PDB file of C-alpha atoms in Angstrom:
ATOM      1  CA  LEU A   2      82.037 126.259  93.598  1.00 87.00           C
ATOM      2  CA  GLY A   3      82.215 123.058  91.639  1.00 87.00           C
ATOM      3  CA  ARG A   4      79.004 122.391  89.758  1.00 87.00           C
ATOM      4  CA  GLN A   5      77.727 118.989  88.702  1.00 86.00           C
ATOM      5  CA  ALA A   6      78.479 118.418  85.016  1.00 87.00           C
ATOM      6  CA  ILE A   7      76.773 115.082  84.304  1.00 87.00           C
ATOM      7  CA  ASP A   8      74.503 112.582  86.028  1.00 89.00           C
ATOM      8  CA  PRO A   9      76.339 109.620  87.583  1.00 87.00           C
ATOM      9  CA  PRO A  10      76.507 106.820  85.010  1.00 90.00           C
ATOM     10  CA  GLY A  11      74.944 103.422  85.621  1.00 95.00           C
ATOM     11  CA  GLN A  12      74.753 102.510  89.291  1.00 95.00           C
ATOM     12  CA  ALA A  13      77.352 105.097  90.348  1.00 94.00           C
ATOM     13  CA  LYS A  14      76.300 107.270  93.285  1.00 93.00           C
ATOM     14  CA  PRO A  15      77.328 110.771  94.417  1.00 90.00           C
ATOM     15  CA  ASP A  16      79.924 110.929  97.175  1.00 92.00           C
ATOM     16  CA  LEU A  17      77.455 112.465  99.627  1.00 94.00           C
ATOM     17  CA  TRP A  18      75.089 109.506  99.206  1.00 94.00           C
ATOM     18  CA  ILE A  19      77.943 107.039  99.741  1.00 95.00           C
ATOM     19  CA  ILE A  20      79.217 108.834 102.848  1.00 96.00           C
ATOM     20  CA  GLN A  21      75.732 108.975 104.357  1.00 97.00           C
ATOM     21  CA  GLN A  22      75.200 105.274 103.715  1.00 97.00           C
ATOM     22  CA  LEU A  23      78.462 104.488 105.508  1.00 97.00           C
ATOM     23  CA  ALA A  24      77.517 106.759 108.405  1.00 97.00           C
ATOM     24  CA  GLN A  25      74.083 105.207 108.760  1.00 97.00           C
ATOM     25  CA  GLN A  26      75.566 101.708 108.766  1.00 97.00           C
ATOM     26  CA  LEU A  27      77.794 102.901 111.614  1.00 97.00           C
ATOM     27  CA  GLY A  28      74.710 103.982 113.551  1.00 97.00           C
ATOM     28  CA  LEU A  29      74.898 107.715 112.824  1.00 96.00           C
ATOM     29  CA  ASP A  30      71.747 109.646 111.990  1.00 94.00           C
ATOM     30  CA  TRP A  31      73.070 111.486 108.946  1.00 94.00           C
ATOM     31  CA  ASN A  32      70.354 112.707 106.610  1.00 93.00           C
ATOM     32  CA  TYR A  33      71.523 115.558 104.416  1.00 95.00           C
ATOM     33  CA  GLY A  34      69.140 116.454 101.613  1.00 92.00           C
ATOM     34  CA  HIS A  35      71.672 118.551  99.694  1.00 93.00           C
ATOM     35  CA  VAL A  36      75.386 119.318  99.788  1.00 93.00           C
ATOM     36  CA  SER A  37      74.521 122.898 100.794  1.00 95.00           C
ATOM     37  CA  GLU A  38      73.433 121.535 104.190  1.00 96.00           C
ATOM     38  CA  VAL A  39      76.885 120.026 104.680  1.00 96.00           C
ATOM     39  CA  PHE A  40      78.539 123.297 103.709  1.00 95.00           C
ATOM     40  CA  ASP A  41      76.337 125.251 106.125  1.00 96.00           C
ATOM     41  CA  GLU A  42      77.379 122.903 108.927  1.00 96.00           C
ATOM     42  CA  MET A  43      81.018 123.391 107.965  1.00 96.00           C
ATOM     43  CA  ARG A  44      80.861 127.186 107.978  1.00 95.00           C
ATOM     44  CA  HIS A  45      79.278 127.211 111.434  1.00 95.00           C
ATOM     45  CA  SER A  46      82.196 125.188 112.804  1.00 96.00           C
ATOM     46  CA  MET A  47      85.031 126.785 110.779  1.00 95.00           C
ATOM     47  CA  PRO A  48      85.592 130.496 111.530  1.00 91.00           C
ATOM     48  CA  SER A  49      87.683 130.953 108.366  1.00 89.00           C
ATOM     49  CA  ILE A  50      84.616 130.373 106.140  1.00 93.00           C
ATOM     50  CA  ALA A  51      81.899 131.529 108.548  1.00 94.00           C
ATOM     51  CA  GLY A  52      81.000 134.483 106.328  1.00 94.00           C
ATOM     52  CA  ILE A  53      80.499 132.447 103.157  1.00 95.00           C
ATOM     53  CA  THR A  54      76.925 131.361 102.565  1.00 95.00           C
ATOM     54  CA  TRP A  55      75.820 128.832  99.956  1.00 95.00           C
ATOM     55  CA  ASP A  56      73.650 131.485  98.269  1.00 94.00           C
ATOM     56  CA  ARG A  57      76.710 133.696  97.905  1.00 94.00           C
ATOM     57  CA  MET A  58      78.728 130.825  96.454  1.00 93.00           C
ATOM     58  CA  GLU A  59      76.026 130.155  93.878  1.00 93.00           C
ATOM     59  CA  ARG A  60      75.843 133.836  92.998  1.00 93.00           C
ATOM     60  CA  ASP A  61      79.581 134.706  92.954  1.00 91.00           C
ATOM     61  CA  ASN A  62      81.047 131.235  92.149  1.00 90.00           C
ATOM     62  CA  ALA A  63      84.072 131.934  94.363  1.00 89.00           C
ATOM     63  CA  VAL A  64      84.842 133.791  97.583  1.00 91.00           C
ATOM     64  CA  THR A  65      88.317 134.485  98.938  1.00 89.00           C
ATOM     65  CA  TYR A  66      88.801 133.184 102.450  1.00 85.00           C
ATOM     66  CA  PRO A  67      89.343 133.789 105.318  1.00 87.00           C
ATOM     67  CA  CYS A  68      85.903 135.395 105.290  1.00 91.00           C
ATOM     68  CA  MET A  69      84.826 135.721 108.887  1.00 89.00           C
ATOM     69  CA  LYS A  70      81.541 137.631 108.566  1.00 90.00           C
ATOM     70  CA  GLU A  71      78.714 137.565 106.045  1.00 92.00           C
ATOM     71  CA  GLY A  72      79.061 140.366 103.528  1.00 88.00           C
ATOM     72  CA  ASP A  73      82.835 140.722 103.956  1.00 88.00           C
ATOM     73  CA  ALA A  74      84.904 140.640 100.773  1.00 87.00           C
ATOM     74  CA  GLY A  75      87.344 138.124 102.220  1.00 85.00           C
ATOM     75  CA  GLU A  76      91.062 138.504 102.911  1.00 83.00           C
ATOM     76  CA  PRO A  77      93.416 137.904  99.955  1.00 83.00           C
ATOM     77  CA  VAL A  78      96.423 137.777 102.313  1.00 86.00           C
ATOM     78  CA  VAL A  79      96.425 135.553 105.393  1.00 83.00           C
ATOM     79  CA  PHE A  80      98.122 136.611 108.648  1.00 85.00           C
ATOM     80  CA  VAL A  81      98.751 140.248 107.700  1.00 84.00           C
ATOM     81  CA  GLU A  82      99.181 141.535 111.252  1.00 88.00           C
ATOM     82  CA  ALA A  83      99.153 138.484 113.494  1.00 90.00           C
ATOM     83  CA  PHE A  84      99.050 134.697 113.631  1.00 91.00           C
ATOM     84  CA  PRO A  85      96.265 132.768 115.394  1.00 85.00           C
ATOM     85  CA  THR A  86      98.345 132.144 118.531  1.00 92.00           C
ATOM     86  CA  GLU A  87      97.999 133.491 122.050  1.00 93.00           C
ATOM     87  CA  SER A  88     100.813 135.985 121.485  1.00 95.00           C
ATOM     88  CA  GLY A  89      99.888 136.730 117.871  1.00 94.00           C
ATOM     89  CA  ARG A  90     103.376 135.706 116.809  1.00 95.00           C
ATOM     90  CA  ALA A  91     104.283 132.665 114.740  1.00 94.00           C
ATOM     91  CA  ARG A  92     106.121 129.721 116.259  1.00 91.00           C
ATOM     92  CA  PHE A  93     109.059 128.355 114.277  1.00 92.00           C
ATOM     93  CA  VAL A  94     110.683 125.091 115.308  1.00 90.00           C
ATOM     94  CA  PRO A  95     114.110 124.054 113.976  1.00 91.00           C
ATOM     95  CA  ALA A  96     114.165 120.595 112.469  1.00 83.00           C
ATOM     96  CA  ASP A  97     117.113 118.235 112.471  1.00 84.00           C
ATOM     97  CA  ILE A  98     118.047 116.614 109.178  1.00 84.00           C
ATOM     98  CA  ILE A  99     117.504 112.864 109.450  1.00 83.00           C
ATOM     99  CA  PRO A 100     119.480 110.802 106.924  1.00 87.00           C
ATOM    100  CA  ALA A 101     117.553 108.580 104.547  1.00 89.00           C
ATOM    101  CA  ALA A 102     117.035 105.000 105.692  1.00 91.00           C
ATOM    102  CA  GLU A 103     118.718 103.676 102.544  1.00 94.00           C
ATOM    103  CA  ARG A 104     121.638 105.525 101.019  1.00 94.00           C
ATOM    104  CA  PRO A 105     123.742 104.816  97.910  1.00 96.00           C
ATOM    105  CA  ASP A 106     126.579 102.320  98.118  1.00 96.00           C
ATOM    106  CA  THR A 107     128.853 100.509  95.692  1.00 96.00           C
ATOM    107  CA  GLU A 108     126.124  98.061  94.658  1.00 97.00           C
ATOM    108  CA  TYR A 109     123.354 100.648  94.296  1.00 98.00           C
ATOM    109  CA  PRO A 110     125.261 103.889  93.640  1.00 98.00           C
ATOM    110  CA  MET A 111     122.463 106.200  92.451  1.00 98.00           C
ATOM    111  CA  VAL A 112     119.359 107.764  94.007  1.00 97.00           C
ATOM    112  CA  LEU A 113     115.764 107.320  92.850  1.00 97.00           C
ATOM    113  CA  ILE A 114     113.395 110.271  93.124  1.00 96.00           C
ATOM    114  CA  THR A 115     109.734 109.802  92.280  1.00 96.00           C
ATOM    115  CA  GLY A 116     106.979 112.326  91.704  1.00 94.00           C
ATOM    116  CA  ARG A 117     104.304 113.599  89.392  1.00 93.00           C
ATOM    117  CA  GLN A 118     104.504 114.503  85.747  1.00 93.00           C
ATOM    118  CA  LEU A 119     102.847 117.641  84.397  1.00 94.00           C
ATOM    119  CA  GLU A 120     100.639 115.751  81.959  1.00 95.00           C
ATOM    120  CA  HIS A 121      99.595 112.822  84.163  1.00 94.00           C
ATOM    121  CA  TRP A 122      98.053 112.726  87.603  1.00 90.00           C
ATOM    122  CA  HIS A 123      98.985 110.040  90.123  1.00 89.00           C
ATOM    123  CA  THR A 124      98.376 106.627  88.514  1.00 89.00           C
ATOM    124  CA  GLY A 125      97.298 108.096  85.173  1.00 93.00           C
ATOM    125  CA  SER A 126      94.057 106.099  85.246  1.00 92.00           C
ATOM    126  CA  MET A 127      92.200 109.192  83.991  1.00 93.00           C
ATOM    127  CA  THR A 128      94.828 111.418  82.370  1.00 94.00           C
ATOM    128  CA  ARG A 129      96.352 108.624  80.288  1.00 94.00           C
ATOM    129  CA  ARG A 130      92.912 108.020  78.782  1.00 92.00           C
ATOM    130  CA  ALA A 131      92.753 111.657  77.631  1.00 92.00           C
ATOM    131  CA  ALA A 132      93.800 111.781  73.967  1.00 91.00           C
ATOM    132  CA  VAL A 133      95.787 115.034  74.123  1.00 92.00           C
ATOM    133  CA  LEU A 134      97.645 114.196  77.352  1.00 94.00           C
ATOM    134  CA  ASP A 135      98.323 110.634  76.237  1.00 93.00           C
ATOM    135  CA  ALA A 136      99.739 111.931  72.967  1.00 93.00           C
ATOM    136  CA  LEU A 137     102.058 114.335  74.824  1.00 94.00           C
ATOM    137  CA  GLU A 138     103.428 111.679  77.188  1.00 95.00           C
ATOM    138  CA  PRO A 139     102.537 108.203  75.913  1.00 95.00           C
ATOM    139  CA  ASP A 140     105.394 106.101  77.312  1.00 95.00           C
ATOM    140  CA  PRO A 141     107.163 105.569  80.646  1.00 97.00           C
ATOM    141  CA  VAL A 142     110.239 107.750  80.977  1.00 97.00           C
ATOM    142  CA  ALA A 143     113.108 108.233  83.406  1.00 98.00           C
ATOM    143  CA  LEU A 144     114.792 111.628  83.620  1.00 98.00           C
ATOM    144  CA  VAL A 145     118.574 111.274  83.801  1.00 98.00           C
ATOM    145  CA  HIS A 146     121.291 113.915  83.757  1.00 98.00           C
ATOM    146  CA  PRO A 147     122.924 113.936  80.276  1.00 98.00           C
ATOM    147  CA  LEU A 148     126.371 113.190  81.701  1.00 98.00           C
ATOM    148  CA  ASP A 149     125.067 110.216  83.685  1.00 98.00           C
ATOM    149  CA  LEU A 150     123.258 108.918  80.608  1.00 98.00           C
ATOM    150  CA  ALA A 151     126.410 109.287  78.532  1.00 97.00           C
ATOM    151  CA  GLY A 152     128.367 107.537  81.270  1.00 97.00           C
ATOM    152  CA  LEU A 153     126.096 104.528  80.808  1.00 96.00           C
ATOM    153  CA  GLY A 154     126.885 104.599  77.093  1.00 97.00           C
ATOM    154  CA  GLY A 155     123.309 105.583  76.336  1.00 97.00           C
ATOM    155  CA  LYS A 156     121.446 108.347  74.556  1.00 97.00           C
ATOM    156  CA  PRO A 157     117.962 109.873  74.910  1.00 97.00           C
ATOM    157  CA  GLY A 158     115.275 107.366  73.995  1.00 97.00           C
ATOM    158  CA  ASP A 159     117.317 104.303  74.935  1.00 98.00           C
ATOM    159  CA  VAL A 160     115.778 101.781  77.305  1.00 98.00           C
ATOM    160  CA  ILE A 161     117.347 101.640  80.754  1.00 98.00           C
ATOM    161  CA  THR A 162     116.651  99.296  83.638  1.00 98.00           C
ATOM    162  CA  ILE A 163     116.404 100.706  87.142  1.00 98.00           C
ATOM    163  CA  ALA A 164     116.815  98.228  90.006  1.00 98.00           C
ATOM    164  CA  SER A 165     116.624  98.550  93.766  1.00 97.00           C
ATOM    165  CA  ARG A 166     116.730  95.935  96.501  1.00 97.00           C
ATOM    166  CA  ARG A 167     112.993  95.447  96.012  1.00 96.00           C
ATOM    167  CA  GLY A 168     112.545  95.109  92.251  1.00 96.00           C
ATOM    168  CA  GLU A 169     113.281  96.543  88.841  1.00 97.00           C
ATOM    169  CA  VAL A 170     111.562  98.298  85.933  1.00 97.00           C
ATOM    170  CA  ALA A 171     112.575  99.188  82.384  1.00 98.00           C
ATOM    171  CA  LEU A 172     111.659 102.475  80.745  1.00 97.00           C
ATOM    172  CA  TYR A 173     112.877 105.047  78.250  1.00 98.00           C
ATOM    173  CA  ALA A 174     115.684 107.415  79.222  1.00 98.00           C
ATOM    174  CA  ARG A 175     115.221 111.141  78.800  1.00 98.00           C
ATOM    175  CA  ALA A 176     118.179 113.495  79.159  1.00 98.00           C
ATOM    176  CA  ASP A 177     117.325 116.191  81.692  1.00 97.00           C
ATOM    177  CA  GLU A 178     119.805 118.758  82.961  1.00 97.00           C
ATOM    178  CA  GLY A 179     117.423 119.622  85.805  1.00 96.00           C
ATOM    179  CA  THR A 180     117.940 116.203  87.361  1.00 97.00           C
ATOM    180  CA  PRO A 181     120.981 116.194  89.679  1.00 96.00           C
ATOM    181  CA  ARG A 182     123.996 114.069  88.838  1.00 97.00           C
ATOM    182  CA  GLY A 183     123.709 110.702  90.520  1.00 97.00           C
ATOM    183  CA  ALA A 184     119.914 110.815  90.662  1.00 98.00           C
ATOM    184  CA  VAL A 185     117.100 109.579  88.440  1.00 98.00           C
ATOM    185  CA  PHE A 186     113.576 111.027  88.472  1.00 98.00           C
ATOM    186  CA  VAL A 187     110.663 108.782  87.496  1.00 97.00           C
ATOM    187  CA  PRO A 188     106.941 109.679  87.491  1.00 96.00           C
ATOM    188  CA  PHE A 189     104.780 107.109  89.290  1.00 94.00           C
ATOM    189  CA  CYS A 190     101.914 107.271  86.763  1.00 95.00           C
ATOM    190  CA  TYR A 191     103.053 104.374  84.559  1.00 96.00           C
ATOM    191  CA  TYR A 192     101.554 100.979  85.408  1.00 95.00           C
ATOM    192  CA  GLU A 193     103.830  99.276  82.860  1.00 95.00           C
ATOM    193  CA  ALA A 194     106.835 100.646  84.757  1.00 95.00           C
ATOM    194  CA  ALA A 195     105.408 100.821  88.277  1.00 95.00           C
ATOM    195  CA  ILE A 196     108.247 102.666  89.956  1.00 96.00           C
ATOM    196  CA  ASN A 197     106.808 102.401  93.470  1.00 94.00           C
ATOM    197  CA  ARG A 198     107.725  98.712  93.386  1.00 94.00           C
ATOM    198  CA  LEU A 199     111.294  99.939  93.858  1.00 97.00           C
ATOM    199  CA  THR A 200     110.738 102.524  96.585  1.00 95.00           C
ATOM    200  CA  ASN A 201     111.472 102.026 100.252  1.00 94.00           C
ATOM    201  CA  ALA A 202     108.593 101.432 102.680  1.00 91.00           C
ATOM    202  CA  ALA A 203     110.665 102.571 105.673  1.00 92.00           C
ATOM    203  CA  LEU A 204     108.645 105.022 107.802  1.00 91.00           C
ATOM    204  CA  ASP A 205     109.642 108.466 108.965  1.00 86.00           C
ATOM    205  CA  PRO A 206     110.013 108.111 112.764  1.00 83.00           C
ATOM    206  CA  PHE A 207     107.764 111.106 113.497  1.00 82.00           C
ATOM    207  CA  ALA A 208     105.317 111.644 110.637  1.00 85.00           C
ATOM    208  CA  LYS A 209     105.146 107.907 109.791  1.00 90.00           C
ATOM    209  CA  ILE A 210     105.307 108.739 106.073  1.00 88.00           C
ATOM    210  CA  PRO A 211     106.874 106.039 103.860  1.00 88.00           C
ATOM    211  CA  GLU A 212     110.189 106.998 102.277  1.00 90.00           C
ATOM    212  CA  PHE A 213     108.843 106.966  98.718  1.00 88.00           C
ATOM    213  CA  LYS A 214     111.014 109.849  97.525  1.00 89.00           C
ATOM    214  CA  TYR A 215     114.484 108.477  98.111  1.00 93.00           C
ATOM    215  CA  CYS A 216     116.139 105.090  97.770  1.00 96.00           C
ATOM    216  CA  ALA A 217     119.345 103.565  96.406  1.00 97.00           C
ATOM    217  CA  ILE A 218     119.287 102.176  92.869  1.00 98.00           C
ATOM    218  CA  GLN A 219     121.503 100.858  90.119  1.00 98.00           C
ATOM    219  CA  VAL A 220     120.913 101.842  86.498  1.00 98.00           C
ATOM    220  CA  THR A 221     121.949  99.752  83.523  1.00 98.00           C
ATOM    221  CA  LEU A 222     121.559 100.240  79.805  1.00 98.00           C
ATOM    222  CA  GLY A 223     119.056  97.976  78.081  1.00 97.00           C
ATOM    223  CA  GLY A 224     116.008  96.019  79.104  1.00 96.00           C
ATOM    224  CA  GLU A 225     112.497  95.447  77.807  1.00 96.00           C
ATOM    225  CA  VAL A 226     109.685  97.873  78.546  1.00 95.00           C
ATOM    226  CA  ALA A 227     106.528  96.045  79.628  1.00 94.00           C
ATOM    227  CA  GLU A 228     103.635  96.029  77.192  1.00 92.00           C
ATOM    228  CA  GLN A 229     100.858  98.553  77.712  1.00 90.00           C
ATOM    229  CA  SER A 230      97.686  96.562  78.206  1.00 88.00           C
ATOM    230  CA  SER A 231      94.849  98.968  78.931  1.00 87.00           C
ATOM    231  CA  TYR A 232      95.765 102.597  78.265  1.00 89.00           C
ATOM    232  CA  GLY A 233      98.768 104.750  77.386  1.00 90.00           C
ATOM    233  CA  GLY A 234     101.110 104.546  74.446  1.00 88.00           C
ATOM    234  CA  GLY A 235      98.960 106.843  72.294  1.00 84.00           C
ATOM    235  CA  GLN A 236      96.001 104.466  72.384  1.00 80.00           C
ATOM    236  CA  ALA A 237      93.641 107.236  73.464  1.00 75.00           C
ATOM    237  CA  MET A 238      94.493 109.266  70.362  1.00 74.00           C
ATOM    238  CA  LEU A 239      94.042 106.192  68.183  1.00 73.00           C
ATOM    239  CA  ASN A 240      90.669 105.408  69.747  1.00 75.00           C
ATOM    240  CA  ALA A 241      89.545 109.018  69.352  1.00 70.00           C
ATOM    241  CA  SER A 242      90.344 108.933  65.623  1.00 69.00           C
ATOM    242  CA  HIS A 243      88.044 105.931  65.262  1.00 64.00           C
TER     243      HIS A 243
END
């Protein structure tokens, strides 16, 4: 159970208020007085949490689910004896490997992989304002295999420029043996090196998910890292000291 820590600042409103306002503008008669009413509606339509009451959540803070009946302890392991199918057995479907829409070639010989960084979440708009996290990872980095970095004539801490058919960014190279040869990993939390400007918007033919995790790039030594204008670069630590 997540408990409210502070009152919303200024004119900010709780999510439940915002959602109800949207619903009412759409002509829906939504009038929940408290989030517990929403939860009670959920548990009466979701068998996996049917046994969890709001009073129990407030008393115990957490309940393991599935919890089908009130008073049950909950099941720490899901699908112990059967799956929720007519036969009770799971259905596994083999999947064909579909090649990436854009693969390396002589002009763009390496692969870009993007993802999260331990210290910063998504765009970093919150975590990069946190003094401790900002101090741990203040600057935009690209993780490159040491042999690939040496092949460029570079060393850890050098600026490299990564370019795709859609754009380019400059950031600091970090030698990382966990990154495969021929690939570069870049977190997408750095606005001054917005790596998603380089990624491919091609859609998966079935799930319709953009191909953000794989595209062809070229990497060169040198470049100029964009200036940090609002947060990052250890500014949070500096502001905290003042």
